[in-house]
CSV table of C-alpha atoms in Angstrom, one decimal:
chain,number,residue,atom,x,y,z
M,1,UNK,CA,-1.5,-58.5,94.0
M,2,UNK,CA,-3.6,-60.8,95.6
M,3,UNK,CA,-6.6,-62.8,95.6
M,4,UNK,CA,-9.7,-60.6,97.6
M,5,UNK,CA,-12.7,-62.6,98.4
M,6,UNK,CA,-15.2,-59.3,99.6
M,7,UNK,CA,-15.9,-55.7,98.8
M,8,UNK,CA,-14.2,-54.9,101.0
M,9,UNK,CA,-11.2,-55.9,100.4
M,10,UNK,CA,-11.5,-55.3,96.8
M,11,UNK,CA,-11.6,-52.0,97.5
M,12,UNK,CA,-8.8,-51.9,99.2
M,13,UNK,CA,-7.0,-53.3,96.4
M,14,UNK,CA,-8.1,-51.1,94.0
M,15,UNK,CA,-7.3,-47.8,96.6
M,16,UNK,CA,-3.5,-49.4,97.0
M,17,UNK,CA,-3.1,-49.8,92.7
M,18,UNK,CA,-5.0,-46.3,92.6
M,19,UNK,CA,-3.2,-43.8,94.9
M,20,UNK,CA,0.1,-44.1,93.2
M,21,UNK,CA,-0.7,-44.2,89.8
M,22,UNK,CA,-2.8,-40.8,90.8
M,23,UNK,CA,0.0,-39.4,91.8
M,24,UNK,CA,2.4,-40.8,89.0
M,25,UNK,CA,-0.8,-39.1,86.7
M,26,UNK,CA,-0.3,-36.4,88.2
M,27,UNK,CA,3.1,-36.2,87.9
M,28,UNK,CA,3.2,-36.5,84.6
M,29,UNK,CA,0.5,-34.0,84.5
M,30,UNK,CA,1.9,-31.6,86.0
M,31,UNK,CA,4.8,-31.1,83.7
M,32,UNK,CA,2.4,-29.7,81.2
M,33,UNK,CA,0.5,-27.6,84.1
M,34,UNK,CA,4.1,-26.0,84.9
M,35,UNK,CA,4.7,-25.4,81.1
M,36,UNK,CA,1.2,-23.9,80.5
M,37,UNK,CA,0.9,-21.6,84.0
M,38,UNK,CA,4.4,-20.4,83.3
M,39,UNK,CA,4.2,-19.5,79.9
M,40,UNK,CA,0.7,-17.8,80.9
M,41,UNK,CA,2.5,-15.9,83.6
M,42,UNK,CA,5.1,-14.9,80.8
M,43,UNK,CA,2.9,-13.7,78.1
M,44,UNK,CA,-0.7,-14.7,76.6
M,45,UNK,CA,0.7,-15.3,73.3
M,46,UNK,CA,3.2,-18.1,74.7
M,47,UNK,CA,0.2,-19.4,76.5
M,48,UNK,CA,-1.6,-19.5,73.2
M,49,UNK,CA,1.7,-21.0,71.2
M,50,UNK,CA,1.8,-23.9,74.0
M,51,UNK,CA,-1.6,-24.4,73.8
M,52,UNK,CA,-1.2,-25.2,70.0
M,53,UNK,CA,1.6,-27.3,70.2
M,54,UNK,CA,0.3,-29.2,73.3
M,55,UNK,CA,-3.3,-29.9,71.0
M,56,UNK,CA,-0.7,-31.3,68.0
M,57,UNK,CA,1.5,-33.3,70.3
M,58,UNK,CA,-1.3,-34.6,73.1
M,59,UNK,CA,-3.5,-36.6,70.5
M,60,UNK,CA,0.2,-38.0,68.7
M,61,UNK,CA,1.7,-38.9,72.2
M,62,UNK,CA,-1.2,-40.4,74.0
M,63,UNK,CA,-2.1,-42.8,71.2
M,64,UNK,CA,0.7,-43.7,70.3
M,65,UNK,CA,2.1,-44.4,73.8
M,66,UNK,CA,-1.5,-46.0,73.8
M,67,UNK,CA,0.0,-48.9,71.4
M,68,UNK,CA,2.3,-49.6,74.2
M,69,UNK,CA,-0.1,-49.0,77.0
M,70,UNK,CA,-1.1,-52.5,75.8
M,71,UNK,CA,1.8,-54.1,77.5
M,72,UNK,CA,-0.2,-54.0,81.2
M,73,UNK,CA,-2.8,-56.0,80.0
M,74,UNK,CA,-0.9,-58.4,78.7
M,75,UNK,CA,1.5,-58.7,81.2
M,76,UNK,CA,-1.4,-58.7,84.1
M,77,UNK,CA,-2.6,-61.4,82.1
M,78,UNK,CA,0.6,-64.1,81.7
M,79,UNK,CA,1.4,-62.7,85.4
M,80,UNK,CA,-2.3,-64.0,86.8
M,81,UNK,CA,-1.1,-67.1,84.5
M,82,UNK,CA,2.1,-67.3,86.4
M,83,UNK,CA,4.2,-67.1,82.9
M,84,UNK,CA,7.4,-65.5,84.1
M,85,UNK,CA,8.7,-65.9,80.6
M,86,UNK,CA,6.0,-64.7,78.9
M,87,UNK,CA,6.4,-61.2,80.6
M,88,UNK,CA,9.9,-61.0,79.8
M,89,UNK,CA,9.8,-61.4,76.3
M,90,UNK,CA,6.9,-59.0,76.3
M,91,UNK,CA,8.1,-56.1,77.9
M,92,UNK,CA,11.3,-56.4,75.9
M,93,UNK,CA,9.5,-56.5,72.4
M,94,UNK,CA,7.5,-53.6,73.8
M,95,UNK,CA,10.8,-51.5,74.2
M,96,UNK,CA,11.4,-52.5,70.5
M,97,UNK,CA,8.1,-51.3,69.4
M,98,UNK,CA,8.9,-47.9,71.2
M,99,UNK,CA,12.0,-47.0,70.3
M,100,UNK,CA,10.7,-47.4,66.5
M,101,UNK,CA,7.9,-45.4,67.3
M,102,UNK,CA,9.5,-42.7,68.9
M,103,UNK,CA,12.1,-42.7,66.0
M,104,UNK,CA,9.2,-42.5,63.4
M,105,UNK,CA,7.6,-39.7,65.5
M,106,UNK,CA,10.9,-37.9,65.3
M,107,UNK,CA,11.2,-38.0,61.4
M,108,UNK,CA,7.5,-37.5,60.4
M,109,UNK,CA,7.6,-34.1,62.8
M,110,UNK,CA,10.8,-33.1,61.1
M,111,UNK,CA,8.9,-32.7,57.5
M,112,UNK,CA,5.2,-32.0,58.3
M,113,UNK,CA,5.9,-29.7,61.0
M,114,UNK,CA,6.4,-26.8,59.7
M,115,UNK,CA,3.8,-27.4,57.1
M,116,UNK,CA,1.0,-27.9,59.7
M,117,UNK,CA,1.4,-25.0,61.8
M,118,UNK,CA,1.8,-22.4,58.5
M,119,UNK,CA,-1.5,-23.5,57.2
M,120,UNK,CA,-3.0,-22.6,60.6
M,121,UNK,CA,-2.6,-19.3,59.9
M,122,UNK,CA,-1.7,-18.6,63.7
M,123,UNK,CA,-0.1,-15.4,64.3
M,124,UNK,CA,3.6,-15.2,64.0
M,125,UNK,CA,4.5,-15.4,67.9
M,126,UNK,CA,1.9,-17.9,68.6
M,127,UNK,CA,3.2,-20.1,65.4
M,128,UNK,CA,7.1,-19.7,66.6
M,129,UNK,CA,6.3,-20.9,70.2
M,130,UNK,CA,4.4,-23.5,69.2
M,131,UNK,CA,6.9,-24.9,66.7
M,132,UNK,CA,10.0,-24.2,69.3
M,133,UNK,CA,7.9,-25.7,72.2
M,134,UNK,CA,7.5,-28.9,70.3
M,135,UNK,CA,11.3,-29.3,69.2
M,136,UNK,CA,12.3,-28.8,72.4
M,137,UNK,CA,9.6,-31.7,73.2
M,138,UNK,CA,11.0,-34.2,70.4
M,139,UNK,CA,14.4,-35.2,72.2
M,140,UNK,CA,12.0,-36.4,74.9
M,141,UNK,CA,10.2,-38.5,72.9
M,142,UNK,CA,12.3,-42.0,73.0
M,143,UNK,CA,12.9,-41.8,76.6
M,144,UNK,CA,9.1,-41.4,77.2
M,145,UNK,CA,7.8,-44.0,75.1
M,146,UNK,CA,10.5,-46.3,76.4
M,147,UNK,CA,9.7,-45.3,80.2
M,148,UNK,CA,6.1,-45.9,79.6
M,149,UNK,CA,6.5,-49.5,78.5
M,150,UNK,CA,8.3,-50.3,81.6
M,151,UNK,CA,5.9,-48.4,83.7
M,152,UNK,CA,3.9,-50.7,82.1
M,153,UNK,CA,5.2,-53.6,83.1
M,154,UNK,CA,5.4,-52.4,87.1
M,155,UNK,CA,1.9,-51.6,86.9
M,156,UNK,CA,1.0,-55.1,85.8
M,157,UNK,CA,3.0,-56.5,89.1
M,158,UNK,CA,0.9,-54.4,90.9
M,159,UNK,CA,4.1,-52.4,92.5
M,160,UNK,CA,2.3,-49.0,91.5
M,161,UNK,CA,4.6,-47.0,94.4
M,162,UNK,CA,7.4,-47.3,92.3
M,163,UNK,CA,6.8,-45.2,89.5
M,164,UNK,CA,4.9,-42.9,92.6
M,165,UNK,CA,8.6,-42.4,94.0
M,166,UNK,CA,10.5,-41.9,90.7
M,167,UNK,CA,7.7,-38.7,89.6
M,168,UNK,CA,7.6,-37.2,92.8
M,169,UNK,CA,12.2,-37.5,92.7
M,170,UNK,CA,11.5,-36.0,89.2
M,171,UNK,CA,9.5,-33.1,89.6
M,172,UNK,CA,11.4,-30.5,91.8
M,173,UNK,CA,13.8,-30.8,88.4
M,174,UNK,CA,10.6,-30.2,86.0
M,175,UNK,CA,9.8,-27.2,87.9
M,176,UNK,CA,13.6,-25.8,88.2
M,177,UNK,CA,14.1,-26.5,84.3
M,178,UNK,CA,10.6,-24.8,83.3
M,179,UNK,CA,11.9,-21.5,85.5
M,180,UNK,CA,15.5,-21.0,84.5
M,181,UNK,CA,14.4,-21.5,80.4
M,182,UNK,CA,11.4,-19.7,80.3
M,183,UNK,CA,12.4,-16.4,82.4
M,184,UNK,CA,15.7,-17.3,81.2
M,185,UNK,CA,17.2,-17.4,85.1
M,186,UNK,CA,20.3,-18.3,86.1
M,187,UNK,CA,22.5,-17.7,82.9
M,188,UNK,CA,20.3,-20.1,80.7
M,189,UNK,CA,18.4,-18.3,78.2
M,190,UNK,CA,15.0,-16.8,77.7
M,191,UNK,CA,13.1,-19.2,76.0
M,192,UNK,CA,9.4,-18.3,76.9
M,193,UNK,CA,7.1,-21.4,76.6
M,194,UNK,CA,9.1,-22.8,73.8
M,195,UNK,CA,11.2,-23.3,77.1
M,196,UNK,CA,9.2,-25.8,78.6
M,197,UNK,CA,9.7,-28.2,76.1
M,198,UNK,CA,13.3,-28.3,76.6
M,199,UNK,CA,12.7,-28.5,80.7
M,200,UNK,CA,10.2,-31.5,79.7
M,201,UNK,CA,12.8,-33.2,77.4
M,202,UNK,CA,15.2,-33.2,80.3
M,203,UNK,CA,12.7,-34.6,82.7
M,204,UNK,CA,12.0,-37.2,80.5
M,205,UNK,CA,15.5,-38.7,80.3
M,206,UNK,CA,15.7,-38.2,84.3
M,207,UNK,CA,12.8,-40.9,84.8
M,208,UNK,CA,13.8,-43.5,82.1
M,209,UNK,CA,17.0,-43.7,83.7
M,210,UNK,CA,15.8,-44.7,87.0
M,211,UNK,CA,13.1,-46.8,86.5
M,212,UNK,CA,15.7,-48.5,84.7
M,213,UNK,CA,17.8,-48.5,87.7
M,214,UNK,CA,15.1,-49.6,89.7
M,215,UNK,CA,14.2,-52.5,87.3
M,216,UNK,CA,17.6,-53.9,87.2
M,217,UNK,CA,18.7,-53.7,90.7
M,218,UNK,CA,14.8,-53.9,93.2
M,219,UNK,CA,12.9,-57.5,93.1
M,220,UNK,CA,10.4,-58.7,92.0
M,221,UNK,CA,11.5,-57.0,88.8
M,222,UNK,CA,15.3,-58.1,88.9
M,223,UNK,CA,14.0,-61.3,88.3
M,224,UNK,CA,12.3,-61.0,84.8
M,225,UNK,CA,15.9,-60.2,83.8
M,226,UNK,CA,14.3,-57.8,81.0
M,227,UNK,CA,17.8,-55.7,79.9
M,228,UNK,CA,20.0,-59.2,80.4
M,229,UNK,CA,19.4,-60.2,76.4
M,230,UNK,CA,18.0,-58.2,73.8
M,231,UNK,CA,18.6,-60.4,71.3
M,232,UNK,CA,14.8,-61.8,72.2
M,233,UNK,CA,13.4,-59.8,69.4
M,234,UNK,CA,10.0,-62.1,68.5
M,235,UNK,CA,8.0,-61.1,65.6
M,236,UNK,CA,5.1,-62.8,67.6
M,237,UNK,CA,5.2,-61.1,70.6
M,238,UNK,CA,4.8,-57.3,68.8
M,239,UNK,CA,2.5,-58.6,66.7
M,240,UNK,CA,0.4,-59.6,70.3
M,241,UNK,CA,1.0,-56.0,71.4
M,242,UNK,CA,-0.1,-54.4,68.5
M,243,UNK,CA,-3.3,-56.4,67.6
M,244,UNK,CA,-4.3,-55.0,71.4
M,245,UNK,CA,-2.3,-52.0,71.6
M,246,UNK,CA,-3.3,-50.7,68.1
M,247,UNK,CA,-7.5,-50.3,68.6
M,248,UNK,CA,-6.7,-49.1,72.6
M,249,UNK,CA,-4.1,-46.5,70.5
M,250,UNK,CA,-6.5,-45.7,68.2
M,251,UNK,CA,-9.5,-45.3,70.6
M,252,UNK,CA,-7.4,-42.9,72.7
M,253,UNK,CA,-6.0,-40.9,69.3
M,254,UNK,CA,-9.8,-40.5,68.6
M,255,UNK,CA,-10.6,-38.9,71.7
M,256,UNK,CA,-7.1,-36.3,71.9
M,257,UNK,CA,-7.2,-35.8,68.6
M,258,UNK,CA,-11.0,-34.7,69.0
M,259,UNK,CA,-9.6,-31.9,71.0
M,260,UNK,CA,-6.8,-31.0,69.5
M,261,UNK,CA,-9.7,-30.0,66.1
M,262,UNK,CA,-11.8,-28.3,68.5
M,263,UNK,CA,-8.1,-26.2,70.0
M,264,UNK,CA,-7.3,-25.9,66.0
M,265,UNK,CA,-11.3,-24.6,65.3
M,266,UNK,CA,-10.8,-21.8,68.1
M,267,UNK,CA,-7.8,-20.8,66.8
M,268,UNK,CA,-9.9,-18.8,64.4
M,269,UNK,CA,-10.9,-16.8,67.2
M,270,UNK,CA,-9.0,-14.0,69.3
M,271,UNK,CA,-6.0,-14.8,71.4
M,272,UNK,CA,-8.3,-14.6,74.6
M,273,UNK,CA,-10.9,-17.3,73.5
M,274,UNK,CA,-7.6,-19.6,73.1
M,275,UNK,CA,-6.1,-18.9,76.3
M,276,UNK,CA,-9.6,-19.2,77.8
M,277,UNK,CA,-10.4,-22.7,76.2
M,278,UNK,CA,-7.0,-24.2,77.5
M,279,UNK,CA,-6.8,-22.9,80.2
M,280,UNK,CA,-10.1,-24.8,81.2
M,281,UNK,CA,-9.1,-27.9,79.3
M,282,UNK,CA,-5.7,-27.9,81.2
M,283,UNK,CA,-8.1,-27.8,84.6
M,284,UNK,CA,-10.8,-30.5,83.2
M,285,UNK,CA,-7.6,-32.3,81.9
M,286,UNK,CA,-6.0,-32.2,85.5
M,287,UNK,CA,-9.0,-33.6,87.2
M,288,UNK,CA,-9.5,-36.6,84.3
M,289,UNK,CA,-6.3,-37.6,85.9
M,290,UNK,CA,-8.4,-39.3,88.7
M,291,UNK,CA,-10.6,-41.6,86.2
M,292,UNK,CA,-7.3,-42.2,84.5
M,293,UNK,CA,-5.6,-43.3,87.2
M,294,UNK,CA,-8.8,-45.6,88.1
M,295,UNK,CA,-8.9,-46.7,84.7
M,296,UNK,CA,-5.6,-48.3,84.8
M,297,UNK,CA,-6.1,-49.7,88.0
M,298,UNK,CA,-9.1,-51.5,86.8
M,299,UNK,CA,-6.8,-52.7,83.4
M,300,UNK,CA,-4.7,-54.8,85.3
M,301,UNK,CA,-6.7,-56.1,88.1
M,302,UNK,CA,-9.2,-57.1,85.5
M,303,UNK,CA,-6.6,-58.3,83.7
M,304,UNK,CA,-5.0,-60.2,86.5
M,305,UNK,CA,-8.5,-61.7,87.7
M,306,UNK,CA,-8.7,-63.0,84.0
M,307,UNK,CA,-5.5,-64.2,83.7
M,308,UNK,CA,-6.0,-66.2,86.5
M,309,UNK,CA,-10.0,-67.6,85.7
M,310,UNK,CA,-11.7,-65.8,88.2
M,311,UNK,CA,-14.4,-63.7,86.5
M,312,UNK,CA,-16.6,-62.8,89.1
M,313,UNK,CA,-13.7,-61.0,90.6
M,314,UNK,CA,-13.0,-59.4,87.1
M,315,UNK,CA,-16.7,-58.2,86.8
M,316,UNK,CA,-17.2,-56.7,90.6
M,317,UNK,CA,-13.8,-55.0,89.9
M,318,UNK,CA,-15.1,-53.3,86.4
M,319,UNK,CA,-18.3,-51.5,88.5
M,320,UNK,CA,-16.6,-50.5,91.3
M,321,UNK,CA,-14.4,-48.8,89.3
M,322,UNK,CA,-16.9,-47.1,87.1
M,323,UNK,CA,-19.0,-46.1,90.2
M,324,UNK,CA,-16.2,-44.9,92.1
M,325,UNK,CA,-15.1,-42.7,89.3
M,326,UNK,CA,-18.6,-41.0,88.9
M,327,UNK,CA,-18.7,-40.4,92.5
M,328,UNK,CA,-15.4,-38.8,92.4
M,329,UNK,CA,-16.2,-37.2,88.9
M,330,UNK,CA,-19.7,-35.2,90.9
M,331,UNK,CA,-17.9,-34.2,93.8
M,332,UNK,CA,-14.8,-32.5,91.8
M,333,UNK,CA,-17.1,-31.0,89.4
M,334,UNK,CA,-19.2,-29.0,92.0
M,335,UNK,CA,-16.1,-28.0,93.3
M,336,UNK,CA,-14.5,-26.4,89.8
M,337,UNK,CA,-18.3,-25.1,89.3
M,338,UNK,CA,-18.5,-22.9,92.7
M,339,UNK,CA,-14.5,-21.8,92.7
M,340,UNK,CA,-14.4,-21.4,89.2
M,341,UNK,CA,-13.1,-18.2,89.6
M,342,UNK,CA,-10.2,-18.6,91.7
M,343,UNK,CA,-9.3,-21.6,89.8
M,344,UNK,CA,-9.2,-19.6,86.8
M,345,UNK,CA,-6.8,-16.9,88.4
M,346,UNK,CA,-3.9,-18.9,88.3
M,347,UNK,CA,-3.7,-19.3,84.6
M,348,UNK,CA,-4.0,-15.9,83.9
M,349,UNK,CA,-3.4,-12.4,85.0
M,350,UNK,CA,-5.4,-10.7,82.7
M,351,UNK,CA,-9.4,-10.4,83.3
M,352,UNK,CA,-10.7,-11.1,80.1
M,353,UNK,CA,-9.2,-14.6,79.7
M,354,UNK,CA,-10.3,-15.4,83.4
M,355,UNK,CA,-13.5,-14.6,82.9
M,356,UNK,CA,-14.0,-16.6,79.7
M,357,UNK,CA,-11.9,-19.9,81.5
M,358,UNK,CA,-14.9,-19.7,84.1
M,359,UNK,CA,-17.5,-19.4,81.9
M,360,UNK,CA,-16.4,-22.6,80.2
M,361,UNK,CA,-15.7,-24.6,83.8
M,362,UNK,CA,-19.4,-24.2,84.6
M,363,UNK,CA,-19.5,-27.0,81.7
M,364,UNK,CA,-17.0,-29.2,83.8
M,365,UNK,CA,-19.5,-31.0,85.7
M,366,UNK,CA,-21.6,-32.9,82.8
M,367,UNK,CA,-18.3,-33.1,81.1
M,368,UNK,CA,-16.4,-35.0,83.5
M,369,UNK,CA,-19.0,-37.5,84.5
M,370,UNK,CA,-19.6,-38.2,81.0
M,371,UNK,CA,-15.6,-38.8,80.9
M,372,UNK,CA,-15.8,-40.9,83.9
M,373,UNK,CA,-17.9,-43.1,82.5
M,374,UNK,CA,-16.6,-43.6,78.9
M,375,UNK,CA,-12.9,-44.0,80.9
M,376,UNK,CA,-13.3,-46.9,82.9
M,377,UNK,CA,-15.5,-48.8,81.5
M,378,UNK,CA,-13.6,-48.6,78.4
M,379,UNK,CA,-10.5,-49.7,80.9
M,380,UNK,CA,-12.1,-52.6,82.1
M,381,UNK,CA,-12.6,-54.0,78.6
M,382,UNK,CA,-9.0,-53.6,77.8
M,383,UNK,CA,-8.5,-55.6,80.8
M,384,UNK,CA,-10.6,-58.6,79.1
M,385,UNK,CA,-8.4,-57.8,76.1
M,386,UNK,CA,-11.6,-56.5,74.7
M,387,UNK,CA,-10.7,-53.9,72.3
M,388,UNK,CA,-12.1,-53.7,68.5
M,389,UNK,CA,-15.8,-52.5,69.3
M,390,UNK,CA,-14.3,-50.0,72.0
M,391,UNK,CA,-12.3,-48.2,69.0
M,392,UNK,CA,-15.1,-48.3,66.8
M,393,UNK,CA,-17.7,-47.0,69.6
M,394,UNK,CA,-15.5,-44.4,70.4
M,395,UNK,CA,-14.7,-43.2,66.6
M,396,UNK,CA,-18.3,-43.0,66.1
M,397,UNK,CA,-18.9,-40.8,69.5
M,398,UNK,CA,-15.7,-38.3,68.7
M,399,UNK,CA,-16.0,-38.2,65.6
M,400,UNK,CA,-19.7,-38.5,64.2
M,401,UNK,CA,-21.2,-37.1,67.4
M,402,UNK,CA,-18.9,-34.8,69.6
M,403,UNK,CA,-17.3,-32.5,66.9
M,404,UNK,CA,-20.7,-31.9,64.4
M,405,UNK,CA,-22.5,-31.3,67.3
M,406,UNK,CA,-19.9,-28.5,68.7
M,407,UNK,CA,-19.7,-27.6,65.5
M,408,UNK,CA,-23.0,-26.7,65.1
M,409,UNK,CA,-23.8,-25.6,68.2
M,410,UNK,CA,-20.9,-22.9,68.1
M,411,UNK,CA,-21.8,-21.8,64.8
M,412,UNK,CA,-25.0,-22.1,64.0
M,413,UNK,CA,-26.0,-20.8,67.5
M,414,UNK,CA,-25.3,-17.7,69.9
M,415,UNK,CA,-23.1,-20.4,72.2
M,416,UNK,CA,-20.2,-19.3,70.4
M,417,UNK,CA,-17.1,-21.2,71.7
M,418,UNK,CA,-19.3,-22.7,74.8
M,419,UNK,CA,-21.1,-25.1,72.1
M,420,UNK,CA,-18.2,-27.0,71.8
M,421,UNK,CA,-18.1,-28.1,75.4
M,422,UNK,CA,-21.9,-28.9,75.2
M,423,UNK,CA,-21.2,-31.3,72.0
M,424,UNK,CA,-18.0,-32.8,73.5
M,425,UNK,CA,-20.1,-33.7,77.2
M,426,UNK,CA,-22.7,-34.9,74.6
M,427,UNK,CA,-20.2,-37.7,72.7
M,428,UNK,CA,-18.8,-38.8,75.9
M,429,UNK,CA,-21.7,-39.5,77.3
M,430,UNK,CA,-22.6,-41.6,73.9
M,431,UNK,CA,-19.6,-43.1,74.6
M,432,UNK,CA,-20.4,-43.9,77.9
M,433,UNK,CA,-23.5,-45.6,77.4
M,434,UNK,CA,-22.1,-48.1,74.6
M,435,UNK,CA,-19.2,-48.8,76.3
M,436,UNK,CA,-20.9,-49.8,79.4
M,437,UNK,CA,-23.5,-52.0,77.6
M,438,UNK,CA,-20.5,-53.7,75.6
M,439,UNK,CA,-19.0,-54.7,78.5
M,440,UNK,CA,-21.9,-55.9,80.5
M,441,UNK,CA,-22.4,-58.6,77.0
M,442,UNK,CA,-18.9,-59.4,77.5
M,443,UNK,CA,-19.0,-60.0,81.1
M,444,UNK,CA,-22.2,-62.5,80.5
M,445,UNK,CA,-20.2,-64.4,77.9
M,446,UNK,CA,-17.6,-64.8,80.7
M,447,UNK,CA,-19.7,-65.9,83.0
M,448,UNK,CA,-21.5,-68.6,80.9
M,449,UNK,CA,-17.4,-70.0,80.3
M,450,UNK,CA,-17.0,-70.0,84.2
M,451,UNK,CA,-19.8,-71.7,84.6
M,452,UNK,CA,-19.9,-74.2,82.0
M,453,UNK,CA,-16.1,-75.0,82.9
């Protein structure tokens, strides 16, 4: 990364950071796509079982791995500071920290598991895919947490391509793996979606071993000698990670975790409206991948700018973020609105589900402009290592605002299952709003620094 001195160029920055991780996002994405659209194409209840396991592990995964996620800014920062040290010992404290999380994940699953699902009440197909889809899952669960830290750390050097070149290796493999155990092709055997788990598991273990191939052996990372010692354990540098990584965890548990209730709160109604609901989250979901992407493009060059005292570089980076994600959001949300249809056809064969999935896309506009907004500017205060008001904006928004109101709008109305989306859009936006006010009070407070130094 370098130093840009117009628009221009700044936008060029951010398009160079941005297209890989999209298509890293995607990547990763599209593992679950290839689990759900199989498992649809096998049967509706396997759809349905994935769809519950997916709504317990998303919110557990994603803020978790959230905790680590705080290793970019961090990094970005001592990078912009030109702390080669500093870096080191971070990323290698973060593989500490993941390796005990994914070890924790592993043991609290193997008691509450079962537990969870049988006071679901799901019927009994739905409830055994869902717990064999997740098992399956678990032995992927160190290598991913692991991989993500040192994703991480690329990202913060600004070599996004990397990781670009490792998912896109990757994914044939997915998509082989998801086949042969789902049909059961080949000899393996027929798993249905519980197979995808396993196909994930082995994708998972695939990428961790060669981003750790490429770290060791490609500069500029070679040089931060990250694997050479890992007797650097400092109870210092985790606790850095976590007093970040823990309110950007928790902000990002709030919102999965939001959806995962609402998933659980359908599940009271018929195997179609399940299917349905998923199906259109899994296309909403798909698309959130662009913000996403942008978001963590903004974290580290905000980051970086920081890091290095230039915070009129920081704050014109934050807004063209957020603006470039709403366009983006308005033009993709038209599109899922007029081929709603069509879109919805390849998650299902069966006429009633379709129908029903694009019902609940013509939502997807509001929805993801709302998301757009809450994303990134949420990402540019992580990039200011800004972090405790975001987690407590965003509990209140989730929590307080999205589910009542879906709540009541579904149940106290003829919506039915469409007032959920209505009370989600309505949160987000919330979210939105106070996100984008924290950080324009957090920009001025830079500012007044820059200028008084």
């Amino acid at each position: 990364m370098n130093q840009t001195f117009t628009i221009q160029d700044k936008m060029k920055q951010i398009f160079i950071l941005l297209i890989p991780i999209l298509i890293t996002q995607l990547g990763m994405f599209s593992m679950v796509f290839f689990n759900t659209i199989m498992s649809g194409k096998y049967h509706s209840s396997d759809l349905a079982g994935v769809a519950i396991g997916s709504s317990i592990w998303n919110p557990v995964f994603t803020g978790l791995s959230g905790i680590l996620l705080a290793v970019s800014p961090i990094v970005a920062q001592s990078y912009g500071e030109k702390k080669t040290g500093e870096v080191t010992s971070v990323v290698k404290n973060g593989l500490y920290l993941a390796i005990f999380i994914a070890v924790s994940v592993i043991i609290i699953g193997f008691f509450l598991l079962d537990p969870l699902l049988t006071k679901m009440n799901l019927p009994n197909d739905v409830q055994n895919t869902a717990r064999d889809y997740l098992i399956g899952l678990s032995f992927g669960i160190i290598p991913l947490f692991a991989f993500n830290v040192l994703r991480s750390f690329i990202y913060a050097l600004g070599k996004t391509r990397v990781v670009m070149v490792i998912l896109i290796l990757a994914l044939p493999i997915n998509l082989i793996f998801n086949y042969v155990l789902i049909f059961g092709r080949f000899g393996f055997p027929e798993l249905g979606g519980a197979g995808g788990g396993y196909a994930t598991a082995v994708t998972y273990w695939l990428i961790l071993f060669m981003i750790i191939f490429v770290i060791k052996t490609q500069s500029p990372f070679s040089s931060f000698n990250v694997f050479s010692n890992f007797k650097g354990y400092s109870f210092e540098k985790c606790k850095e990670i976590l007093k970040i990584g823990v309110p950007m965890g928790l902000s990002i548990f709030f919102e999965t975790s939001m959806f995962a209730v609402v998933t659980i709160l359908l599940s009271k109604f018929n195997v179609t409206t399940i299917a349905a609901y998923q199906s259109a989250l899994n296309i909403v979901s798909f698309l959130y991948m662009i913000p996403m992407s942008i978001s963590m493009a903004q974290t580290v060059l905000v980051g970086f700018e920081v890091g290095a005292g230039r915070y009129k570089d920081a704050k014109a980076y934050s807004w063209l973020g957020i603006y470039l994600s709403i366009i983006i959001a308005l033009v993709t949300g038209l599109l899922v609105v007029l081929f709603r249809y069509q879109v919805a056809g390849f998650y299902s064969n069966e006429a009633a589900v379709i129908s029903l999935t694009a019902h609940f896309l013509i939502y997807a506009l509001f929805f993801q402009i709302s998301d757009a907004i809450q994303a990134t500017a949420q990402a540019a205060l992580r990039g200011y290592k800004d972090v405790n008001l975001s987690f407590i904006i965003t509990l209140i928004a989730y929590w307080l605002i999205c589910l009542p109101v879906g709540y009541l709008l579904a149940h106290q109305t003829n919506l039915g299952a469409t007032g959920y989306w209505i009370g989600l859009t309505i949160g987000l936006l919330a979210a939105g709003v106070c996100l984008s006010l924290r950080l324009i009070y957090v920009q001025k407070k830079k500012f007044i620094i820059e200028q008084a130094g």
